[in-house]
Short mmCIF file of N, CA and C in Angstrom, two decimals:
data_model
loop_
_atom_site.label_atom_id
_atom_site.label_comp_id
_atom_site.label_asym_id
_atom_site.label_seq_id
_atom_site.Cartn_x
_atom_site.Cartn_y
_atom_site.Cartn_z
N MET G 986 45.39 50.09 149.86
CA MET G 986 46.73 50.85 149.36
C MET G 986 47.68 49.77 149.53
N ARG G 987 47.47 48.79 149.88
CA ARG G 987 48.40 47.69 149.95
C ARG G 987 49.50 47.44 148.44
N GLY G 988 48.44 47.93 147.37
CA GLY G 988 49.54 47.95 146.04
C GLY G 988 50.46 48.63 146.56
N GLU G 989 50.04 49.99 146.62
CA GLU G 989 51.00 51.27 146.94
C GLU G 989 52.42 50.93 147.64
N LEU G 990 51.84 50.56 148.99
CA LEU G 990 52.90 49.87 149.77
C LEU G 990 54.12 49.39 149.49
N LYS G 991 53.27 48.18 148.08
CA LYS G 991 53.94 47.04 148.33
C LYS G 991 55.58 47.73 146.85
N GLU G 992 54.91 48.90 146.52
CA GLU G 992 56.35 49.44 145.23
C GLU G 992 57.33 49.79 146.46
N PRO G 993 58.53 49.51 146.13
CA PRO G 993 59.87 50.05 146.58
C PRO G 993 60.05 51.55 146.29
N MET G 994 60.42 52.43 147.12
CA MET G 994 60.19 53.39 147.28
C MET G 994 62.02 54.38 146.91
N GLY G 995 62.57 52.94 146.40
CA GLY G 995 64.03 53.49 145.85
C GLY G 995 64.45 52.10 145.16
N PRO G 996 65.70 51.92 144.74
CA PRO G 996 66.59 50.94 144.37
C PRO G 996 66.64 49.99 145.57
N ILE G 997 66.32 48.56 144.97
CA ILE G 997 67.03 47.51 145.47
C ILE G 997 68.24 46.77 145.58
N PHE G 998 68.54 46.66 146.74
CA PHE G 998 69.79 46.18 146.78
C PHE G 998 69.61 44.54 147.82
N THR G 999 71.12 43.37 147.05
CA THR G 999 71.09 42.14 147.97
C THR G 999 72.56 42.30 148.76
N ASP G 1000 73.69 43.66 148.56
CA ASP G 1000 74.71 43.77 149.25
C ASP G 1000 74.84 44.94 149.88
N ALA G 1001 74.58 44.79 151.37
CA ALA G 1001 74.87 45.66 151.78
C ALA G 1001 75.95 47.19 151.50
N GLU G 1002 76.85 46.40 151.33
CA GLU G 1002 78.40 47.40 151.07
C GLU G 1002 78.12 48.07 149.88
N ARG G 1003 77.09 47.75 148.85
CA ARG G 1003 76.91 48.48 147.81
C ARG G 1003 75.40 49.69 148.41
N LEU G 1004 74.81 49.05 148.92
CA LEU G 1004 73.71 50.13 149.38
C LEU G 1004 74.49 51.39 150.15
N LEU G 1005 75.25 50.63 151.39
CA LEU G 1005 75.58 51.95 151.73
C LEU G 1005 76.84 52.41 150.87
N ALA G 1006 76.85 52.42 150.03
CA ALA G 1006 77.71 53.46 148.82
C ALA G 1006 76.97 54.28 148.26
N ALA G 1007 75.60 54.08 148.19
CA ALA G 1007 74.79 54.76 147.37
C ALA G 1007 74.42 55.58 148.60
N ALA G 1008 74.08 55.42 149.44
CA ALA G 1008 73.10 56.09 150.80
C ALA G 1008 74.01 57.69 150.77
N GLY G 1009 73.16 57.95 151.24
CA GLY G 1009 73.18 59.98 151.52
C GLY G 1009 74.15 59.94 152.38
N ASP G 1010 74.99 61.01 152.50
CA ASP G 1010 75.37 61.55 153.69
C ASP G 1010 74.74 61.82 155.11
N GLY G 1011 73.64 61.96 155.45
CA GLY G 1011 72.72 62.25 156.40
C GLY G 1011 72.61 60.85 157.32
N PRO G 1012 71.66 61.31 157.66
CA PRO G 1012 71.31 59.88 159.28
C PRO G 1012 70.91 58.91 158.39
N LEU G 1013 71.10 57.78 158.65
CA LEU G 1013 71.11 56.35 157.88
C LEU G 1013 69.74 56.05 159.39
N VAL G 1014 68.52 55.48 158.44
CA VAL G 1014 67.71 54.82 159.35
C VAL G 1014 67.08 53.55 158.82
N ALA G 1015 67.31 52.26 159.92
CA ALA G 1015 67.26 51.05 159.39
C ALA G 1015 66.04 50.65 160.20
N VAL G 1016 65.15 49.96 159.21
CA VAL G 1016 63.45 49.80 159.30
C VAL G 1016 63.40 48.11 159.17
N GLY G 1017 63.45 47.43 160.20
CA GLY G 1017 63.27 46.17 160.00
C GLY G 1017 64.62 44.93 160.92
N ASP G 1018 64.43 44.31 161.39
CA ASP G 1018 65.69 43.54 161.91
C ASP G 1018 66.28 42.75 161.11
N VAL G 1019 65.96 42.03 159.85
CA VAL G 1019 67.28 41.64 158.59
C VAL G 1019 67.90 42.76 158.11
N VAL G 1020 67.40 44.00 157.90
CA VAL G 1020 67.86 45.06 157.49
C VAL G 1020 69.11 45.62 158.25
N THR G 1021 68.96 45.70 159.70
CA THR G 1021 69.50 45.94 160.55
C THR G 1021 70.99 45.04 161.00
N TYR G 1022 70.44 43.85 160.86
CA TYR G 1022 71.37 42.85 160.84
C TYR G 1022 72.58 42.97 159.57
N HIS G 1023 72.29 43.41 158.17
CA HIS G 1023 72.94 43.03 157.05
C HIS G 1023 73.75 44.09 157.31
N LEU G 1024 73.50 45.43 157.72
CA LEU G 1024 74.05 46.59 157.98
C LEU G 1024 74.89 46.43 159.14
N GLU G 1025 74.76 46.04 160.28
CA GLU G 1025 75.56 45.18 161.10
C GLU G 1025 77.25 44.63 160.75
N ARG G 1026 76.00 43.62 160.09
CA ARG G 1026 77.42 42.48 159.55
C ARG G 1026 78.46 43.44 158.80
N ALA G 1027 77.86 44.34 157.63
CA ALA G 1027 78.55 45.64 157.00
C ALA G 1027 79.71 46.11 157.82
N GLY G 1028 79.65 46.62 158.88
CA GLY G 1028 80.11 46.94 160.33
C GLY G 1028 79.84 48.32 160.24
N VAL G 1029 78.38 48.59 160.01
CA VAL G 1029 78.04 49.78 160.38
C VAL G 1029 76.61 50.34 161.30
N ALA G 1030 76.85 51.07 162.48
CA ALA G 1030 75.47 51.08 163.09
C ALA G 1030 74.74 52.23 162.46
N PRO G 1031 73.38 51.99 162.31
CA PRO G 1031 72.43 52.93 162.00
C PRO G 1031 72.51 53.87 162.63
N ASP G 1032 71.88 55.01 162.50
CA ASP G 1032 71.76 56.48 163.75
C ASP G 1032 70.74 55.53 164.38
N VAL G 1033 69.71 55.32 163.52
CA VAL G 1033 68.51 54.51 164.31
C VAL G 1033 68.58 53.31 163.54
N ALA G 1034 67.50 52.37 164.45
CA ALA G 1034 67.41 51.04 163.88
C ALA G 1034 65.91 50.98 164.54
N VAL G 1035 65.09 50.06 163.95
CA VAL G 1035 63.50 50.24 164.40
C VAL G 1035 63.62 48.66 164.10
N VAL G 1036 63.19 48.08 165.20
CA VAL G 1036 63.30 46.52 165.27
C VAL G 1036 61.97 45.97 165.90
N ASP G 1037 61.56 44.75 165.84
CA ASP G 1037 60.25 43.90 166.60
C ASP G 1037 60.45 42.32 166.69
N GLY G 1038 61.81 41.92 166.70
CA GLY G 1038 62.15 40.76 166.12
C GLY G 1038 61.63 39.59 165.71
N LEU G 1039 60.53 40.30 164.21
CA LEU G 1039 60.37 39.62 163.52
C LEU G 1039 60.41 40.13 162.40
N THR G 1040 60.09 38.90 161.09
CA THR G 1040 60.44 39.16 159.80
C THR G 1040 59.23 38.11 159.25
N LYS G 1041 58.63 39.20 158.23
CA LYS G 1041 57.76 38.20 157.62
C LYS G 1041 56.62 37.49 158.61
N ARG G 1042 56.40 38.35 159.65
CA ARG G 1042 55.20 37.84 160.61
C ARG G 1042 56.02 36.60 161.76
N GLU G 1043 57.13 36.28 161.56
CA GLU G 1043 57.45 34.76 161.79
C GLU G 1043 59.02 35.46 162.98
N GLU G 1044 59.07 34.91 164.29
CA GLU G 1044 60.41 35.31 165.00
C GLU G 1044 61.92 34.99 163.86
N VAL G 1045 62.44 36.38 164.06
CA VAL G 1045 63.66 36.15 163.30
C VAL G 1045 64.84 34.75 163.68
N GLU G 1046 65.59 34.51 162.56
CA GLU G 1046 66.20 33.61 162.94
C GLU G 1046 67.84 34.08 164.40
N ASP G 1047 67.85 32.84 164.98
CA ASP G 1047 68.89 33.50 166.37
C ASP G 1047 70.05 34.49 166.13
N ARG G 1048 71.10 34.08 164.46
CA ARG G 1048 71.58 35.00 164.41
C ARG G 1048 71.35 36.63 163.90
N VAL G 1049 70.05 36.62 163.46
CA VAL G 1049 69.85 37.82 163.22
C VAL G 1049 69.36 38.92 164.74
N ALA G 1050 68.94 37.85 165.54
CA ALA G 1050 68.61 38.47 166.74
C ALA G 1050 70.26 39.32 167.56
N GLU G 1051 70.84 38.02 167.44
CA GLU G 1051 72.18 38.07 167.82
C GLU G 1051 72.93 39.30 167.23
N GLY G 1052 72.54 39.68 166.06
CA GLY G 1052 73.08 40.94 165.19
C GLY G 1052 72.67 42.02 166.14
N VAL G 1053 71.13 41.97 165.97
CA VAL G 1053 70.68 42.80 166.48
C VAL G 1053 70.71 43.23 168.02
N ALA G 1054 71.01 42.60 168.78
CA ALA G 1054 71.07 42.68 170.15
C ALA G 1054 72.82 43.24 170.40
N ARG G 1055 73.97 42.83 168.88
CA ARG G 1055 75.18 43.70 169.61
C ARG G 1055 75.01 44.74 169.23
N LEU G 1056 74.17 44.96 168.49
CA LEU G 1056 74.01 46.72 167.89
C LEU G 1056 73.11 47.58 169.27
N GLY G 1057 72.38 46.72 170.01
CA GLY G 1057 71.77 47.15 171.09
C GLY G 1057 72.70 47.25 172.18
N GLY G 1058 73.58 46.64 172.04
CA GLY G 1058 74.55 46.90 172.93
C GLY G 1058 75.28 48.14 172.92
N GLU G 1059 75.31 48.58 171.68
CA GLU G 1059 76.28 49.97 171.37
C GLU G 1059 75.41 51.12 171.34
N SER G 1060 73.67 51.39 171.64
CA SER G 1060 72.89 51.95 171.30
C SER G 1060 72.53 52.10 172.57
N ARG G 1061 71.56 53.55 172.61
CA ARG G 1061 70.33 53.68 173.60
C ARG G 1061 69.40 52.93 172.74
N GLU G 1062 68.81 52.43 173.65
CA GLU G 1062 67.50 51.48 173.35
C GLU G 1062 65.88 52.14 173.76
N VAL G 1063 65.47 52.03 173.34
CA VAL G 1063 63.88 52.61 173.71
C VAL G 1063 62.91 51.41 173.13
N ARG G 1064 62.41 51.50 173.96
CA ARG G 1064 60.98 50.49 173.83
C ARG G 1064 59.62 51.23 173.47
N VAL G 1065 58.99 50.50 172.56
CA VAL G 1065 57.75 51.45 172.10
C VAL G 1065 56.96 50.67 171.77
N GLU G 1066 55.37 50.90 171.60
CA GLU G 1066 54.34 50.34 171.31
C GLU G 1066 53.71 50.81 169.71
N ASN G 1067 53.49 49.67 169.08
CA ASN G 1067 52.72 49.71 167.93
C ASN G 1067 52.04 48.73 167.25
N PRO G 1068 51.07 49.25 167.09
CA PRO G 1068 49.73 47.75 166.90
C PRO G 1068 50.32 47.44 165.06
N ALA G 1069 50.35 46.25 164.96
CA ALA G 1069 50.05 46.24 163.41
C ALA G 1069 49.46 46.72 162.73
N GLY G 1070 49.96 47.37 161.33
CA GLY G 1070 49.03 47.89 160.34
C GLY G 1070 48.93 49.36 161.13
N ALA G 1071 49.52 50.08 161.51
CA ALA G 1071 49.23 51.26 162.32
C ALA G 1071 50.32 52.17 162.33
N VAL G 1072 50.45 53.60 162.52
CA VAL G 1072 51.81 53.98 163.38
C VAL G 1072 51.16 54.81 164.28
N SER G 1073 51.75 54.38 166.02
CA SER G 1073 51.29 54.98 166.89
C SER G 1073 51.97 56.10 166.89
N GLY G 1074 51.28 57.05 167.78
CA GLY G 1074 51.82 58.28 168.33
C GLY G 1074 53.22 58.40 169.18
N GLU G 1075 52.99 57.17 169.57
CA GLU G 1075 54.52 56.95 170.87
C GLU G 1075 55.13 56.58 169.51
N LEU G 1076 55.12 55.62 168.51
CA LEU G 1076 56.43 55.66 167.71
C LEU G 1076 56.77 56.51 167.25
N ALA G 1077 55.78 57.52 166.28
CA ALA G 1077 56.13 58.49 165.82
C ALA G 1077 57.17 59.42 166.54
N ARG G 1078 56.60 60.00 167.75
CA ARG G 1078 57.30 60.48 168.70
C ARG G 1078 58.76 60.43 169.11
N GLU G 1079 58.91 59.01 169.51
CA GLU G 1079 60.02 58.29 169.89
C GLU G 1079 61.24 58.25 168.15
N LEU G 1080 60.37 57.92 167.51
CA LEU G 1080 61.45 58.14 166.11
C LEU G 1080 61.56 59.24 165.50
N LYS G 1081 61.17 60.40 165.97
CA LYS G 1081 61.55 62.13 165.66
C LYS G 1081 62.32 61.85 166.69
N ALA G 1082 62.42 61.46 168.12
CA ALA G 1082 63.71 61.97 169.09
C ALA G 1082 64.87 61.28 168.38
N ALA G 1083 64.70 60.01 168.13
CA ALA G 1083 65.69 59.14 167.72
C ALA G 1083 66.70 59.58 166.70
N ILE G 1084 66.11 60.34 165.49
CA ILE G 1084 66.59 60.61 164.61
C ILE G 1084 67.34 62.14 164.75
N ALA G 1085 66.95 62.76 165.85
CA ALA G 1085 67.77 64.19 166.34
C ALA G 1085 68.52 64.25 167.03
N ASP G 1086 68.77 62.89 167.92
CA ASP G 1086 69.85 62.20 168.92
C ASP G 1086 70.93 62.29 168.17
N PRO G 1087 72.21 62.30 168.25
CA PRO G 1087 73.12 62.29 167.81
C PRO G 1087 73.71 60.63 168.45
N GLU G 1088 73.01 60.09 169.51
CA GLU G 1088 73.63 59.02 169.77
C GLU G 1088 72.93 57.80 168.97
N PRO G 1089 73.43 57.09 168.21
CA PRO G 1089 72.62 55.38 168.14
C PRO G 1089 71.42 55.05 168.94
N THR G 1090 70.48 54.77 168.38
CA THR G 1090 69.14 54.37 168.95
C THR G 1090 68.66 52.83 168.12
N VAL G 1091 68.34 52.45 168.82
CA VAL G 1091 67.49 50.97 168.59
C VAL G 1091 66.18 50.96 169.34
N LEU G 1092 65.26 51.54 168.57
CA LEU G 1092 63.67 51.62 168.84
C LEU G 1092 63.14 50.03 168.44
N VAL G 1093 62.78 49.83 169.78
CA VAL G 1093 62.53 48.05 170.03
C VAL G 1093 60.58 47.99 170.13
N VAL G 1094 60.20 47.83 169.15
CA VAL G 1094 58.97 47.85 169.11
C VAL G 1094 57.99 46.11 169.36
N SER G 1095 56.90 46.85 170.46
CA SER G 1095 56.50 45.79 170.59
C SER G 1095 54.77 45.96 169.93
N GLY G 1096 54.89 44.73 168.90
CA GLY G 1096 53.51 44.53 167.97
C GLY G 1096 54.48 44.89 166.42
N GLU G 1097 54.54 45.53 166.01
CA GLU G 1097 54.73 45.39 164.48
C GLU G 1097 55.44 47.09 163.96
N GLU G 1098 56.78 46.80 163.46
CA GLU G 1098 57.21 48.29 162.82
C GLU G 1098 57.09 48.65 161.41
N ASP G 1099 56.72 47.53 160.66
CA ASP G 1099 56.38 47.36 159.32
C ASP G 1099 55.99 48.77 158.24
N LEU G 1100 54.99 49.53 159.36
CA LEU G 1100 55.23 51.01 158.56
C LEU G 1100 55.63 52.24 158.94
N ALA G 1101 56.64 51.78 159.78
CA ALA G 1101 57.47 52.54 160.54
C ALA G 1101 58.52 53.38 159.51
N THR G 1102 58.64 52.92 158.02
CA THR G 1102 59.29 53.80 157.04
C THR G 1102 58.73 54.90 156.68
N LEU G 1103 57.59 54.90 156.95
CA LEU G 1103 56.95 56.60 156.20
C LEU G 1103 57.36 57.56 157.40
N PRO G 1104 56.69 57.07 158.46
CA PRO G 1104 57.07 58.60 159.44
C PRO G 1104 58.67 58.55 159.50
N ALA G 1105 59.48 57.81 159.20
CA ALA G 1105 60.89 57.83 159.05
C ALA G 1105 61.23 58.69 158.06
N ILE G 1106 60.95 58.74 156.70
CA ILE G 1106 61.12 59.35 155.61
C ILE G 1106 60.27 60.82 155.92
N VAL G 1107 59.21 60.85 156.58
CA VAL G 1107 58.98 62.48 157.03
C VAL G 1107 59.41 63.27 157.97
N ALA G 1108 59.92 62.34 159.06
CA ALA G 1108 60.90 62.97 159.95
C ALA G 1108 62.46 63.08 159.64
N ALA G 1109 62.86 62.59 159.08
CA ALA G 1109 64.20 62.59 158.47
C ALA G 1109 64.63 63.81 157.77
N PRO G 1110 65.76 64.52 158.18
CA PRO G 1110 66.17 65.81 157.35
C PRO G 1110 66.47 65.22 155.87
N LEU G 1111 66.20 66.02 155.11
CA LEU G 1111 67.11 65.96 153.55
C LEU G 1111 68.17 65.62 153.50
N GLY G 1112 68.81 64.51 152.65
CA GLY G 1112 69.62 64.00 152.59
C GLY G 1112 70.16 62.77 153.35
N ALA G 1113 68.99 62.31 154.42
CA ALA G 1113 69.35 61.00 155.15
C ALA G 1113 68.47 59.84 154.13
N SER G 1114 68.95 58.69 154.68
CA SER G 1114 68.42 57.49 153.93
C SER G 1114 67.94 56.42 154.75
N VAL G 1115 67.01 56.42 154.27
CA VAL G 1115 65.78 54.85 154.69
C VAL G 1115 65.93 54.05 154.36
N VAL G 1116 66.44 52.56 155.11
CA VAL G 1116 66.70 51.48 154.61
C VAL G 1116 65.49 50.52 155.26
N TYR G 1117 64.79 50.04 154.33
CA TYR G 1117 63.73 48.92 154.69
C TYR G 1117 63.77 47.57 153.82
N GLY G 1118 63.15 46.66 154.25
CA GLY G 1118 63.47 45.48 153.85
C GLY G 1118 62.22 45.16 152.35
N GLN G 1119 62.45 44.72 151.36
CA GLN G 1119 61.54 44.12 150.23
C GLN G 1119 61.38 43.07 150.56
N PRO G 1120 60.52 42.29 151.22
CA PRO G 1120 60.17 40.80 151.69
C PRO G 1120 60.75 39.94 150.17
N ASP G 1121 61.94 38.74 150.32
CA ASP G 1121 61.92 37.96 149.26
C ASP G 1121 62.79 38.90 148.10
N GLU G 1122 62.99 40.21 148.00
CA GLU G 1122 64.00 40.91 147.50
C GLU G 1122 65.11 41.41 147.36
N GLY G 1123 65.18 42.09 148.99
CA GLY G 1123 66.38 42.44 149.05
C GLY G 1123 65.89 44.20 150.52
N MET G 1124 67.00 44.61 150.19
CA MET G 1124 66.80 46.38 150.99
C MET G 1124 66.50 47.20 150.03
N VAL G 1125 65.54 48.26 150.26
CA VAL G 1125 65.58 49.35 149.78
C VAL G 1125 66.24 50.41 150.17
N LEU G 1126 66.64 51.34 149.25
CA LEU G 1126 67.06 52.52 149.62
C LEU G 1126 66.30 54.08 149.32
N ALA G 1127 65.79 54.36 150.19
CA ALA G 1127 65.29 55.55 150.06
C ALA G 1127 65.49 56.86 150.59
N ASP G 1128 65.74 57.41 149.16
CA ASP G 1128 66.65 58.66 149.73
C ASP G 1128 65.62 60.00 150.01
N VAL G 1129 65.81 60.53 151.14
CA VAL G 1129 64.93 61.89 152.19
C VAL G 1129 65.37 62.81 150.94
N THR G 1130 63.79 63.25 150.46
CA THR G 1130 64.13 64.17 149.39
C THR G 1130 62.79 64.98 149.64
N ASP G 1131 62.86 65.86 149.30
CA ASP G 1131 61.54 66.92 149.16
C ASP G 1131 60.11 65.71 148.30
N GLU G 1132 60.40 65.48 147.45
CA GLU G 1132 59.31 64.57 146.72
C GLU G 1132 59.35 63.44 147.20
N ALA G 1133 60.05 62.81 148.20
CA ALA G 1133 59.84 61.76 148.77
C ALA G 1133 58.52 62.25 149.60
N LYS G 1134 59.09 62.93 150.66
CA LYS G 1134 58.38 63.47 151.82
C LYS G 1134 56.63 63.76 151.38
N ALA G 1135 57.03 64.86 150.29
CA ALA G 1135 55.55 64.83 150.02
C ALA G 1135 54.57 63.77 149.15
N GLU G 1136 55.44 62.22 148.67
CA GLU G 1136 54.67 61.66 148.33
C GLU G 1136 54.20 60.85 149.75
N VAL G 1137 55.07 60.48 150.63
CA VAL G 1137 54.62 59.81 151.85
C VAL G 1137 53.68 60.26 152.58
N ARG G 1138 53.78 61.81 152.38
CA ARG G 1138 52.40 62.67 153.54
C ARG G 1138 51.23 62.04 152.73
N ASP G 1139 51.54 62.24 151.22
CA ASP G 1139 49.82 61.92 150.55
C ASP G 1139 49.89 60.55 151.14
N LEU G 1140 50.33 59.30 151.15
CA LEU G 1140 50.22 58.20 151.43
C LEU G 1140 49.59 58.26 152.94
N LEU G 1141 49.78 58.88 153.84
CA LEU G 1141 49.55 58.81 155.34
C LEU G 1141 48.27 59.62 155.34
N SER G 1142 48.37 60.71 154.40
CA SER G 1142 47.24 61.48 154.73
C SER G 1142 45.81 60.60 154.41
N ARG G 1143 45.91 59.53 153.53
CA ARG G 1143 44.77 58.80 152.86
C ARG G 1143 44.60 57.34 153.59
N MET G 1144 45.34 57.51 154.70
CA MET G 1144 45.25 56.32 155.81
C MET G 1144 44.15 56.30 157.14
N ASP G 1145 43.36 55.63 157.52
CA ASP G 1145 42.81 55.48 158.51
C ASP G 1145 43.45 56.10 159.57
N GLY G 1146 42.88 57.19 160.37
CA GLY G 1146 43.54 57.89 161.61
C GLY G 1146 43.69 59.05 161.34
N ASP G 1147 44.20 59.81 162.41
CA ASP G 1147 44.23 61.39 162.64
C ASP G 1147 45.85 61.65 161.87
N SER G 1148 45.92 61.67 160.70
CA SER G 1148 46.97 62.28 160.02
C SER G 1148 47.22 63.40 160.33
N ASP G 1149 46.35 64.19 160.99
CA ASP G 1149 47.26 66.02 161.12
C ASP G 1149 47.84 65.72 162.30
N ALA G 1150 47.23 64.86 163.49
CA ALA G 1150 48.01 64.60 164.84
C ALA G 1150 49.68 63.84 164.37
N LEU G 1151 49.53 63.01 163.53
CA LEU G 1151 50.91 62.60 163.10
C LEU G 1151 51.59 63.42 162.57
N PHE G 1152 51.21 64.27 161.46
CA PHE G 1152 52.28 65.42 161.08
C PHE G 1152 52.61 66.52 162.04
N GLU G 1153 51.79 66.69 163.12
CA GLU G 1153 52.33 67.64 163.98
C GLU G 1153 53.41 67.13 164.56
N ILE G 1154 53.24 65.82 165.32
CA ILE G 1154 54.52 65.29 165.92
C ILE G 1154 55.76 65.05 165.34
N LEU G 1155 55.94 64.86 163.85
CA LEU G 1155 56.73 64.29 162.72
C LEU G 1155 57.10 66.02 162.73
N ASP G 1156 56.51 67.07 162.32
CA ASP G 1156 57.24 68.06 161.81
C ASP G 1156 57.52 69.21 163.20
N ALA G 1157 57.50 68.62 164.53
CA ALA G 1157 57.43 69.53 165.57
C ALA G 1157 59.34 69.28 165.63
N ALA G 1158 59.42 70.83 166.03
CA ALA G 1158 61.07 70.70 166.15
C ALA G 1158 61.63 70.69 167.48
#
């Protein structure tokens, strides 16, 4: 499934201001330290940021870590465990709660946040925007639509693990 996951789920932007102008009116979810940093630099605090201190499996640069830390100082911070190449129940629960919370939230992942885009699209309301990094290309803007949710559900259902339990968490009111 690596090939499917490498295909961007929306347009790629290299400029945060242009991305923000194209984003929907719903909640803004940022997945990744570098994406979160660029949004923060553009003066926007995402409603939810999911970070792990890494980019391309290496520690982020100090300026990125400092930008994320500035954002964290203005938001509720929640720490979660999530192993590489997986979506833990804990990540799914906290992501769902963070999206529903009117207070901005930074989810700090111990492990890896690379797949957090998928449950974010399922959990977010229609009209939301999920932004994630496309390595060496820019930031992908994934609009949360019925079609996007269906595509992501299909991807998740074909992954190893208990997708029914994951959907139960993400669909809970």
